Structures are given as structure tokens and as C-alpha cells.
Coordinates of C-alpha atoms in Angstrom, one line a residue:
I1 CA 76.0 57.5 32.1
A2 CA 78.5 56.5 30.1
N3 CA 81.6 58.8 31.5
L4 CA 80.6 57.5 34.9
P5 CA 84.1 56.3 36.7
P6 CA 84.2 52.5 37.3
A7 CA 84.5 53.8 41.0
R8 CA 81.0 54.7 41.2
W9 CA 79.9 50.9 40.0
S10 CA 79.5 48.3 42.1
A11 CA 81.9 45.2 41.7
P12 CA 81.2 43.7 38.8
I13 CA 80.6 39.9 38.5
T14 CA 80.6 37.0 35.7
I15 CA 77.2 35.1 35.4
G16 CA 77.5 31.8 33.5
P17 CA 74.3 30.7 31.3
L18 CA 72.9 28.3 34.2
D19 CA 73.2 30.6 37.2
L20 CA 70.3 32.5 38.2
P21 CA 71.5 35.4 40.7
E22 CA 69.9 36.8 43.3
L23 CA 71.2 40.4 43.8
L24 CA 70.7 43.1 47.0
I25 CA 70.3 46.2 45.4
Q26 CA 72.2 48.3 48.9
S27 CA 71.4 52.2 47.0
S28 CA 69.5 54.9 49.2
P29 CA 66.2 54.2 48.9
G30 CA 64.7 56.7 46.3
A31 CA 68.1 56.0 44.1
C32 CA 68.0 55.7 40.6
L33 CA 69.3 52.3 39.7
W34 CA 72.0 51.7 36.6
L35 CA 72.4 48.7 34.9
N36 CA 76.2 48.0 33.0
V37 CA 75.6 44.7 31.2
E38 CA 77.6 43.3 28.7
L39 CA 77.4 40.5 27.2
R40 CA 79.4 38.1 24.9
G41 CA 78.8 35.7 23.0
N42 CA 81.1 32.2 21.0
G43 CA 80.4 33.9 17.6
T44 CA 78.4 31.7 16.7
A45 CA 74.8 32.1 19.9
T46 CA 73.4 35.3 20.1
P47 CA 73.6 36.4 24.2
L48 CA 70.0 36.5 25.4
I49 CA 69.1 37.6 28.9
R50 CA 65.4 36.2 29.4
S51 CA 64.4 38.3 32.1
M52 CA 65.6 39.9 35.1
T53 CA 62.6 41.2 37.8
L54 CA 62.7 44.1 40.4
Y55 CA 61.3 44.1 43.4
A56 CA 60.9 47.6 44.7
P57 CA 60.5 49.1 46.8
R58 CA 61.9 46.3 49.0
Q59 CA 59.4 44.6 51.7
S60 CA 61.4 44.1 54.5
S61 CA 60.1 42.0 57.2
L62 CA 62.1 43.7 60.2
N63 CA 58.6 45.9 59.9
Y64 CA 57.4 42.9 61.3
L65 CA 59.7 43.3 64.2
P66 CA 59.5 44.8 67.8
P67 CA 60.7 48.5 67.3
V68 CA 63.4 47.6 69.8
F69 CA 65.2 46.0 66.5
R70 CA 65.3 48.9 64.4
E71 CA 66.5 51.2 66.8
D72 CA 70.3 50.9 66.3
A73 CA 71.0 52.4 62.6
V74 CA 74.0 50.2 62.1
S75 CA 72.2 46.9 63.3
A76 CA 69.1 48.0 62.1
D77 CA 70.3 47.8 58.2
F78 CA 72.3 44.8 59.4
L79 CA 69.6 43.1 60.2
N80 CA 67.6 44.6 57.3
R81 CA 70.2 42.9 55.2
Y82 CA 70.2 39.8 56.4
L83 CA 66.5 39.3 56.5
S84 CA 66.5 40.3 52.4
Y85 CA 67.7 36.6 51.8
F86 CA 64.6 35.2 54.1
D87 CA 62.4 37.5 52.3
T88 CA 63.6 36.5 48.9
I89 CA 63.1 32.8 49.4
F90 CA 59.5 34.1 50.9
D91 CA 58.6 35.9 47.8
E92 CA 59.9 32.9 45.7
I93 CA 57.3 30.7 47.5
E94 CA 54.4 33.0 47.2
T95 CA 54.8 33.8 44.1
L96 CA 55.1 29.8 43.5
I97 CA 51.9 29.2 45.3
A98 CA 50.2 32.2 43.1
V99 CA 50.7 31.0 39.9
F100 CA 49.9 26.8 41.5
T101 CA 46.6 27.0 40.1
G102 CA 47.4 27.9 36.2
Y103 CA 49.2 24.1 36.7
L104 CA 46.2 22.6 37.5

């Protein structure tokens, strides 16, 4: 992994201390996920990753649509990526509902 050329990695993103990014991994199913993380500090504080959540395999709401939406591979791929944004929001809401009783 250390010897992979930069072209094999996705474009880097910079995440600030208050950012909570959500990223869609667009690799082929069954592919490995390699993360290259570089943490930078200001010299007085140590950088920290508190948590990282990965969902695999991704459950897509495309599976609940009629088959006609999956007939064309290119269109189905676009729709699947588009719906993934909303699927993520619904997953977060479901998680909040599931842990809600712990707050009572």
C-alpha cells in the first residue's frame, strides 16, 4: 500500500475539527478499502480520531424501486449514488430512534 502511486488514491480531502463528513465509497463491490490518513497537530495538541463508522454492504433504497429503474446500468449507477445521500439521512434517523430509549 505504501508504494501505491498517487493516481491510485482518490482525491484528498481536508477535514477540520468540527467537520463530520459523509463520504460515499465508489469502489466496485468486493474491493478492499484502504485509508491513507495524515493527522496534523499544532504542536501542543495531539490529533485524534474519535470514531469512524463504515457501513458495508451499503443498503440502497434502489432495491425497493421497480426493476425498470435498474435496467440501464449507467442510469442505475447514477440513481444508486443519488439515493445514497438520502439513505444515509434515513440511517441516521433510524439510529437516533434506536438509541432514544437510552436517554429516558
